[in-house]
Amino acid sequence: MNRHPSPGRLRAWHLAAGAVLLAVLAAGSLFVGVGDLTPAGLLGGRPGDMRLLVESRLPRLLAVLLAGTATSVAGLVMMHITGNRFVSPSTTGTGESAAFGVLLATLFAGGEAVLVKMVMAVGCALLGTFFFVWILRRLTFRDMILVPLVGIMFGGVIGAATTFFAYRADLLQSLGAWTAGDFSGVLRGRYELLWIAGAVTALGYLYADRFTVAGMGRGFAVNLGVRYDRVVNTGLVLVAVITAVVVVTVGQIPFVSLVVPNLVTLALGDNLRHALPATALAGALLVLLCDVAGRLVRFPYEIPVSTVVGVVGSVLFLALLLRGGRRMGLR
Amino acid sequence: MLAVLTLLAVAAVAGFCLIGLAGNWEYALGLRARKIATMIVVGTAVACSSVLFQTVTGNRVLTPGVMGFDQLFVLIQTLIVFLFGALALSSADPRLLFAGQVAAMVLFAGALYRRLFGHGGRDLYVLVLAGVVFGTLFGSLSSLASRLINPNDFVVLQDSLFASFNQVDPDLLALSALLVAAAAAWTARLAPRLDVVALGRDHALNLGVHHARVVNRVLVVVAVLVSVSTALVGPVTFLGLLVASLARQLTGTFRHGTVLPAAALLAVTVLVGGQLVLERMFTMDTALSVIINFVGGVYFIALLIRESRR
Amino acid sequence: MIEIKDVTKRYGETVVLDGVSLTIAPGGVTSVIGANGAGKSTLLSVVSRLVPADGGTVTVDGMDVATTPGDRLARRLAVLRQDNHLSVRLTVRELVAFGRFPHSGGRLTAADRDLVEEAIDYFELGDLADRHLDQLSGGQRQRAHVAMVLCQDTDYVLLDEPLNNLDMRHSVQMMRRLRRMADDYGKTVVMVVHDVNFASCHSDTIVAMKDGSVVAQGTTAEMMTPEVLNAVYDLDIDVHEIGGHRIGVYFS
């Protein structure tokens, strides 16, 4: 084995440093908010402080971490099983499909039952994703860039349909809540579904090698004795579940699933077993940073995380696309 | 074919004016006439800008709307309010404001499209994707800025951005009509050269057409037209794509002398007819752009799939 | 006469044309040969003002191609590059008719129409004239493009790899037609050719390029020798006289 550290090889201390950074930021984020909460007050046992921490701040932090991790890992898996760097749940209409499912649940089952919402969202996300993959297979000329373009448009079409029905049913305002990701409403009891996304993400790690092989193409995978279709379908289900759960609990968070995996694999290479933990960490970091920024920019008001991520993520993505294109085999 | 399309457009306009006319018809007719004038101006602007844009980019699936132009317009409006307050937007000379916006859009177009003509066709989709993402970026920046301005200013901004077909300022409409007419006249004069430009840079140069000059001027005109239509009614992303492709298919020619008027007539028919159906049959007022986006989006995907099979 | 003086062209760090000077006399067929990356296509593009030079001048009958108005030049010089993918859907006749654009500005006269038909007949495209280009084979499409260039009716015709996509029969026919364009219509044909034997059989003059410079120029007889070809291609090439033509043999 090659024991020399090579550039682009992830070493334990990189991960550890990232984890420490995340931990510091996470701890700091607990004390950012309208309600007055300080470490001193907390240690001094001020009444109410503990409650604020347990009821609001801690759930919010956990929601941010879970959503960031799950979303970016979903992007990484999607990227591998489609064999295209620019395909992620945010460029395949998966998130939009999930939002459509939430709309259907609200229309037909009333807005109350969270579980109904989730089932509908997962169902629609699955349908939407598989439909997109079906379109993808019909494209004979699978351009690296054309595929995500079709996906973005597909998402736009589903979004237009969702808007139309929401408009008819006077639900435009609630629609905003499902489409624009926002952690400000997260309280204890309102985010726990996200643990499902966390669990599914962990499951993804078990499948990591098979996703890597599938990413090298059908012929390659079959040659290695991997059941290609089954791996791909498993991956798609995993991605749809994660995306739908995030949409139901906090709303869509754009670009994270696209930008984070790309940045990480650009630095570390495509072996999923290496890239996955780093992606999870980086995703959590990015979303946390954006959420804290959204809380601070116009204190005491909040800017939804989707807006902040929309700006940061699209800038990062444009940089990747226009500058990093060469390294990504585009030209 | 042009005659048929003219007939269709006239029928839609007549239907819109006359169906369900009751009560004080003089007043109602005046109101409807203004709506129709708006839709004609917007339809022409959207159709021409899309066809022209497709010609200079040498691609049938691109339109200024898909490439983030509309969002840029919204962003510029928002930034003006953000930086100078709502007073600036409502009290500044509208012509000056308009000129500033057009200038900014031309600059953006120039920066983005210089890349397009520097490389071969391989880069085209990269550019489209970049355009789409630029659109998202502009949109996010707008929503970020709009959350940072004070609520009173926000109301003013909202009004200026989402004027629908119902409530267009007559002065702005007149100015827009003038601009669109000028652009249309200029385009008509240029039509034969545009046919050559559509063959691509090398062929155009070989045939003695100053390709870069024509392209630059066309982009300026496109920026003006997009500014006009967005200023009047806000973004209608997929309308241009829909009418440009339909016009080419129905007329079966590449000649701009035919395709441009056909696309404009189609756009007017779609807008007026769609509005007529929605307003009178379903009594829905503002959903037209949503429906156009839905239909146009489906069409766009079909088009992409078909183009990629060639 | 085409006069090329000290023309240089760089793409980033890479020097593609390194001070090329060359004179091409009017009339006849001139072939430009050389290995991949020798700068043949770039030279052709610079001469036809498709690519601006970084230094030096090119004049065609005394007109500087960098400063002469494009439409004026388009009536004297026509160019066809290798890759001619069109994004518009045209019939063969429509494409060929574009050749008249520099003369008529898009409004065809009766005389223009005659020339269009003549060019179509010349390249035996009569049966295909109303077909769309995307329904044709690569070779048929190539012929349509060359027909357009002929229809442009210029004194100088520059072609980059006109045999691209053509099978053997059509390659020979294409070369014969280009030869006849020079003989019958008195045109000056300059083309980039990959196959040295096609250059040998159909051209009067051969220009050899290597690493961005012209290394040799002369009549076909002067150029088709083992010494010259060896220097140009870094390859041992025997030259045999077969049927009155000098043929290079390099396959084994």
CSV table of C-alpha atoms in Angstrom, one decimal, chain B:
chain,number,residue,atom,x,y,z
B,1,MET,CA,-49.8,31.0,-43.0
B,2,LEU,CA,-49.2,34.6,-41.9
B,3,ALA,CA,-52.8,35.4,-43.0
B,4,VAL,CA,-54.2,32.6,-40.9
B,5,LEU,CA,-52.2,33.7,-37.9
B,6,THR,CA,-53.3,37.3,-38.4
B,7,LEU,CA,-56.9,36.1,-38.6
B,8,LEU,CA,-56.4,34.2,-35.3
B,9,ALA,CA,-54.9,37.2,-33.6
B,10,VAL,CA,-57.7,39.5,-34.8
B,11,ALA,CA,-60.3,36.9,-33.7
B,12,ALA,CA,-58.8,36.7,-30.2
B,13,VAL,CA,-58.7,40.5,-30.0
B,14,ALA,CA,-62.3,40.9,-31.2
B,15,GLY,CA,-63.5,38.2,-28.9
B,16,PHE,CA,-61.7,39.8,-26.0
B,17,CYS,CA,-63.3,43.2,-26.8
B,18,LEU,CA,-66.8,42.1,-27.4
B,19,ILE,CA,-67.6,38.9,-25.4
B,20,GLY,CA,-69.6,39.6,-22.3
B,21,LEU,CA,-69.8,43.3,-22.9
B,22,ALA,CA,-72.5,44.8,-20.8
B,23,GLY,CA,-73.5,47.9,-18.9
B,24,ASN,CA,-71.4,51.0,-19.5
B,25,TRP,CA,-69.8,49.6,-22.6
B,26,GLU,CA,-67.9,52.7,-23.5
B,27,TYR,CA,-66.0,52.5,-20.2
B,28,ALA,CA,-65.5,48.8,-20.4
B,29,LEU,CA,-64.3,49.0,-24.0
B,30,GLY,CA,-61.7,51.6,-23.1
B,31,LEU,CA,-60.5,49.4,-20.2
B,32,ARG,CA,-60.3,46.4,-22.5
B,33,ALA,CA,-58.6,48.4,-25.2
B,34,ARG,CA,-55.8,49.3,-22.9
B,35,LYS,CA,-55.4,45.7,-21.8
B,36,ILE,CA,-55.2,44.6,-25.3
B,37,ALA,CA,-52.7,47.3,-26.2
B,38,THR,CA,-50.5,46.0,-23.3
B,39,MET,CA,-50.8,42.5,-24.5
B,40,ILE,CA,-49.9,43.4,-28.1
B,41,VAL,CA,-46.8,45.3,-27.0
B,42,VAL,CA,-45.7,42.6,-24.6
B,43,GLY,CA,-46.4,39.8,-27.0
B,44,THR,CA,-44.5,41.5,-29.8
B,45,ALA,CA,-41.6,42.2,-27.5
B,46,VAL,CA,-41.4,38.7,-26.1
B,47,ALA,CA,-41.7,37.1,-29.5
B,48,CYS,CA,-39.1,39.2,-31.2
B,49,SER,CA,-36.6,39.1,-28.4
B,50,SER,CA,-36.9,35.3,-28.3
B,51,VAL,CA,-36.5,34.7,-32.0
B,52,LEU,CA,-33.6,37.2,-32.2
B,53,PHE,CA,-31.9,35.6,-29.2
B,54,GLN,CA,-32.2,32.2,-30.7
B,55,THR,CA,-30.7,33.4,-33.9
B,56,VAL,CA,-27.6,35.0,-32.5
B,57,THR,CA,-27.0,32.1,-30.1
B,58,GLY,CA,-27.6,29.6,-32.8
B,59,ASN,CA,-29.8,27.5,-30.6
B,60,ARG,CA,-33.5,26.7,-30.6
B,61,VAL,CA,-34.0,26.0,-27.0
B,62,LEU,CA,-32.7,29.3,-25.5
B,63,THR,CA,-34.7,32.3,-24.7
B,64,PRO,CA,-33.8,35.4,-22.8
B,65,GLY,CA,-36.4,34.3,-20.2
B,66,VAL,CA,-34.7,31.0,-19.6
B,67,MET,CA,-31.4,32.6,-19.3
B,68,GLY,CA,-32.1,34.8,-16.3
B,69,PHE,CA,-32.8,38.1,-18.0
B,70,ASP,CA,-36.2,38.6,-16.3
B,71,GLN,CA,-34.7,37.9,-12.9
B,72,LEU,CA,-32.0,40.4,-13.5
B,73,PHE,CA,-34.6,43.0,-14.2
B,74,VAL,CA,-36.3,42.3,-10.9
B,75,LEU,CA,-33.0,42.4,-9.1
B,76,ILE,CA,-32.1,45.8,-10.6
B,77,GLN,CA,-35.5,47.2,-9.4
B,78,THR,CA,-35.0,45.7,-6.0
B,79,LEU,CA,-31.5,47.1,-5.7
B,80,ILE,CA,-32.6,50.6,-6.6
B,81,VAL,CA,-35.1,50.5,-3.8
B,82,PHE,CA,-32.6,48.9,-1.5
B,83,LEU,CA,-29.9,51.4,-2.1
B,84,PHE,CA,-31.8,54.6,-2.7
B,85,GLY,CA,-35.2,54.0,-1.1
B,86,ALA,CA,-38.6,53.7,-2.6
B,87,LEU,CA,-38.7,57.4,-3.3
B,88,ALA,CA,-36.0,57.0,-5.9
B,89,LEU,CA,-38.1,54.5,-7.8
B,90,SER,CA,-41.3,56.5,-7.7
B,91,SER,CA,-39.8,59.9,-8.2
B,92,ALA,CA,-37.0,59.3,-10.6
B,93,ASP,CA,-37.4,60.1,-14.3
B,94,PRO,CA,-38.8,56.9,-15.6
B,95,ARG,CA,-36.9,57.3,-18.8
B,96,LEU,CA,-33.6,57.7,-17.0
B,97,LEU,CA,-34.5,54.7,-14.8
B,98,PHE,CA,-35.3,52.7,-17.9
B,99,ALA,CA,-32.1,53.6,-19.6
B,100,GLY,CA,-30.1,52.6,-16.5
B,101,GLN,CA,-31.8,49.2,-16.4
B,102,VAL,CA,-31.3,48.5,-20.1
B,103,ALA,CA,-27.7,49.5,-19.8
B,104,ALA,CA,-27.2,47.0,-16.9
B,105,MET,CA,-28.9,44.2,-18.8
B,106,VAL,CA,-26.8,44.9,-21.9
B,107,LEU,CA,-23.7,44.7,-19.8
B,108,PHE,CA,-24.7,41.4,-18.2
B,109,ALA,CA,-25.6,40.0,-21.6
B,110,GLY,CA,-22.2,41.1,-23.0
B,111,ALA,CA,-20.3,39.5,-20.2
B,112,LEU,CA,-22.1,36.2,-20.4
B,113,TYR,CA,-22.2,35.9,-24.1
B,114,ARG,CA,-18.7,36.9,-24.9
B,115,ARG,CA,-18.0,33.4,-23.6
B,116,LEU,CA,-20.5,31.9,-26.0
B,117,PHE,CA,-18.8,33.3,-29.1
B,118,GLY,CA,-15.3,32.6,-27.8
B,119,HIS,CA,-15.8,28.8,-27.8
B,120,GLY,CA,-17.4,26.1,-29.9
B,121,GLY,CA,-20.8,24.6,-29.5
B,122,ARG,CA,-19.6,22.4,-26.6
B,123,ASP,CA,-19.8,25.2,-24.2
B,124,LEU,CA,-23.4,26.1,-25.1
B,125,TYR,CA,-25.1,24.0,-22.5
B,126,VAL,CA,-22.7,25.1,-19.9
B,127,LEU,CA,-23.7,28.6,-20.7
B,128,VAL,CA,-27.4,27.8,-20.5
B,129,LEU,CA,-27.0,26.2,-17.2
B,130,ALA,CA,-25.0,29.2,-16.0
B,131,GLY,CA,-27.8,31.4,-17.2
B,132,VAL,CA,-30.4,29.4,-15.3
B,133,VAL,CA,-28.3,29.5,-12.2
B,134,PHE,CA,-27.7,33.2,-12.7
B,135,GLY,CA,-31.5,33.5,-12.7
B,136,THR,CA,-31.7,31.7,-9.4
B,137,LEU,CA,-28.9,33.9,-8.0
B,138,PHE,CA,-30.6,37.1,-9.1
B,139,GLY,CA,-33.9,35.8,-7.7
B,140,SER,CA,-32.3,34.9,-4.3
B,141,LEU,CA,-30.5,38.2,-4.2
B,142,SER,CA,-33.8,40.0,-4.9
B,143,SER,CA,-35.6,38.2,-2.1
B,144,LEU,CA,-32.7,38.8,0.2
B,145,ALA,CA,-32.6,42.5,-0.6
B,146,SER,CA,-36.4,42.8,-0.4
B,147,ARG,CA,-36.2,41.4,3.2
B,148,LEU,CA,-33.7,44.0,4.1
B,149,ILE,CA,-35.7,47.1,2.9
B,150,ASN,CA,-38.4,48.5,5.1
B,151,PRO,CA,-41.9,47.3,4.6
B,152,ASN,CA,-43.3,50.6,3.1
B,153,ASP,CA,-40.6,50.6,0.4
B,154,PHE,CA,-41.4,46.9,-0.1
B,155,VAL,CA,-45.0,47.7,-1.0
B,156,VAL,CA,-43.9,50.2,-3.6
B,157,LEU,CA,-41.5,47.7,-5.1
B,158,GLN,CA,-44.1,45.0,-5.1
B,159,ASP,CA,-46.4,47.3,-7.1
B,160,SER,CA,-43.7,48.2,-9.6
B,161,LEU,CA,-42.8,44.6,-10.2
B,162,PHE,CA,-46.1,42.9,-10.4
B,163,ALA,CA,-48.1,45.2,-12.4
B,164,SER,CA,-50.4,42.8,-14.3
B,165,PHE,CA,-52.1,43.4,-17.6
B,166,ASN,CA,-54.9,45.1,-15.7
B,167,GLN,CA,-53.1,48.1,-14.3
B,168,VAL,CA,-50.4,49.5,-16.6
B,169,ASP,CA,-49.4,53.1,-16.5
B,170,PRO,CA,-50.5,54.7,-19.8
B,171,ASP,CA,-47.3,56.8,-20.1
B,172,LEU,CA,-45.1,53.7,-19.7
B,173,LEU,CA,-47.3,51.8,-22.1
B,174,ALA,CA,-46.9,54.6,-24.8
B,175,LEU,CA,-43.1,54.7,-24.3
B,176,SER,CA,-42.9,50.9,-24.5
B,177,ALA,CA,-45.1,50.8,-27.6
B,178,LEU,CA,-42.7,53.3,-29.2
B,179,LEU,CA,-39.7,51.3,-28.3
B,180,VAL,CA,-41.1,48.1,-29.5
B,181,ALA,CA,-42.2,49.6,-32.7
B,182,ALA,CA,-38.7,51.1,-33.2
B,183,ALA,CA,-37.1,47.7,-32.5
B,184,ALA,CA,-39.5,45.9,-34.8
B,185,ALA,CA,-38.7,48.4,-37.6
B,186,TRP,CA,-35.0,48.0,-37.1
B,187,THR,CA,-35.3,44.2,-37.1
B,188,ALA,CA,-37.4,44.2,-40.3
B,189,ARG,CA,-34.6,46.2,-42.0
B,190,LEU,CA,-32.0,43.7,-40.7
B,191,ALA,CA,-34.0,40.6,-41.5
B,192,PRO,CA,-31.9,39.4,-44.5
B,193,ARG,CA,-28.7,39.8,-42.6
B,194,LEU,CA,-30.2,37.9,-39.6
B,195,ASP,CA,-30.9,35.0,-42.0
B,196,VAL,CA,-27.2,34.9,-42.7
B,197,VAL,CA,-26.2,35.3,-39.0
B,198,ALA,CA,-28.4,32.2,-38.3
B,199,LEU,CA,-25.9,30.1,-40.4
B,200,GLY,CA,-23.3,30.7,-37.8
B,201,ARG,CA,-20.2,32.9,-37.4
B,202,ASP,CA,-18.0,31.4,-40.1
B,203,HIS,CA,-20.7,31.3,-42.8
B,204,ALA,CA,-21.8,34.9,-41.9
B,205,LEU,CA,-18.2,36.2,-42.2
B,206,ASN,CA,-17.7,34.4,-45.4
B,207,LEU,CA,-20.8,35.9,-46.8
B,208,GLY,CA,-19.6,39.4,-45.8
B,209,VAL,CA,-21.8,40.0,-42.8
B,210,HIS,CA,-20.1,41.7,-39.9
B,211,HIS,CA,-21.1,38.9,-37.4
B,212,ALA,CA,-19.9,40.4,-34.2
B,213,ARG,CA,-21.5,43.8,-34.9
B,214,VAL,CA,-24.9,42.3,-35.8
B,215,VAL,CA,-24.8,40.1,-32.7
B,216,ASN,CA,-23.9,43.0,-30.4
B,217,ARG,CA,-26.7,45.1,-31.8
B,218,VAL,CA,-29.2,42.3,-31.6
B,219,LEU,CA,-28.3,41.7,-28.0
B,220,VAL,CA,-28.9,45.4,-27.2
B,221,VAL,CA,-32.3,45.2,-28.9
B,222,VAL,CA,-33.1,42.0,-27.0
B,223,ALA,CA,-32.2,43.7,-23.7
B,224,VAL,CA,-34.5,46.6,-24.6
B,225,LEU,CA,-37.3,44.3,-25.5
B,226,VAL,CA,-37.0,42.2,-22.4
B,227,SER,CA,-36.9,45.3,-20.3
B,228,VAL,CA,-40.0,46.6,-21.9
B,229,SER,CA,-42.0,43.4,-21.4
B,230,THR,CA,-40.8,42.8,-17.9
B,231,ALA,CA,-41.4,46.4,-16.9
B,232,LEU,CA,-44.9,46.1,-18.1
B,233,VAL,CA,-46.1,42.8,-16.8
B,234,GLY,CA,-43.3,41.0,-15.0
B,235,PRO,CA,-41.6,37.8,-16.1
B,236,VAL,CA,-43.4,35.4,-18.5
B,237,THR,CA,-40.6,32.9,-18.8
B,238,PHE,CA,-41.7,30.3,-21.3
B,239,LEU,CA,-44.0,32.4,-23.6
B,240,GLY,CA,-41.1,33.4,-25.9
B,241,LEU,CA,-39.9,29.8,-26.3
B,242,LEU,CA,-43.3,28.6,-27.0
B,243,VAL,CA,-44.2,31.1,-29.7
B,244,ALA,CA,-40.7,31.1,-31.3
B,245,SER,CA,-40.7,27.3,-31.9
B,246,LEU,CA,-44.3,27.2,-32.9
B,247,ALA,CA,-43.7,30.0,-35.4
B,248,ARG,CA,-40.8,28.2,-37.0
B,249,GLN,CA,-42.7,25.0,-37.2
B,250,LEU,CA,-45.9,26.5,-38.6
B,251,THR,CA,-44.2,28.6,-41.2
B,252,GLY,CA,-41.6,26.0,-42.0
B,253,THR,CA,-39.0,28.6,-42.9
B,254,PHE,CA,-35.9,30.1,-41.4
B,255,ARG,CA,-36.5,33.5,-42.9
B,256,HIS,CA,-36.8,36.2,-40.3
B,257,GLY,CA,-39.1,38.3,-42.5
B,258,THR,CA,-41.7,35.5,-41.9
B,259,VAL,CA,-40.8,34.0,-38.6
B,260,LEU,CA,-40.7,37.3,-36.7
B,261,PRO,CA,-44.2,38.5,-37.5
B,262,ALA,CA,-45.6,34.9,-37.1
B,263,ALA,CA,-44.1,34.7,-33.7
B,264,ALA,CA,-45.5,38.1,-32.7
B,265,LEU,CA,-49.0,37.2,-33.9
B,266,LEU,CA,-48.9,33.9,-32.1
B,267,ALA,CA,-47.8,35.6,-28.9
B,268,VAL,CA,-50.7,38.1,-29.1
B,269,THR,CA,-53.1,35.2,-29.8
B,270,VAL,CA,-51.8,33.2,-26.9
B,271,LEU,CA,-51.9,36.1,-24.5
B,272,VAL,CA,-55.2,37.6,-25.5
B,273,GLY,CA,-56.9,34.3,-26.2
B,274,GLY,CA,-55.6,32.8,-22.9
B,275,GLN,CA,-56.6,35.8,-21.0
B,276,LEU,CA,-60.1,35.7,-22.6
B,277,VAL,CA,-60.6,32.1,-21.7
B,278,LEU,CA,-59.3,32.5,-18.2
B,279,GLU,CA,-61.2,35.7,-17.5
B,280,ARG,CA,-64.5,35.0,-19.0
B,281,MET,CA,-64.8,31.3,-18.7
B,282,PHE,CA,-63.0,30.6,-15.4
B,283,THR,CA,-63.0,34.1,-13.9
B,284,MET,CA,-59.4,33.8,-12.9
B,285,ASP,CA,-57.4,36.9,-13.4
B,286,THR,CA,-53.7,36.5,-12.8
B,287,ALA,CA,-53.1,32.8,-13.4
B,288,LEU,CA,-52.2,33.2,-17.1
B,289,SER,CA,-48.5,33.3,-16.5
B,290,VAL,CA,-48.6,30.2,-14.3
B,291,ILE,CA,-50.4,28.3,-17.1
B,292,ILE,CA,-48.0,29.6,-19.7
B,293,ASN,CA,-45.1,28.5,-17.6
B,294,PHE,CA,-46.6,25.0,-17.2
B,295,VAL,CA,-47.4,24.5,-20.8
B,296,GLY,CA,-44.2,26.2,-21.9
B,297,GLY,CA,-42.1,24.1,-19.5
B,298,VAL,CA,-43.6,20.8,-20.8
B,299,TYR,CA,-42.9,22.0,-24.3
B,300,PHE,CA,-39.4,23.0,-23.4
B,301,ILE,CA,-38.6,19.5,-22.0
B,302,ALA,CA,-40.0,17.9,-25.1
B,303,LEU,CA,-37.9,20.2,-27.3
B,304,LEU,CA,-34.7,19.4,-25.4
B,305,ILE,CA,-35.3,15.7,-25.7
B,306,ARG,CA,-36.1,16.0,-29.4
B,307,GLU,CA,-33.0,18.2,-30.1
B,308,SER,CA,-30.8,15.9,-28.2
B,309,ARG,CA,-31.8,13.0,-30.4
B,310,ARG,CA,-30.6,14.6,-33.6
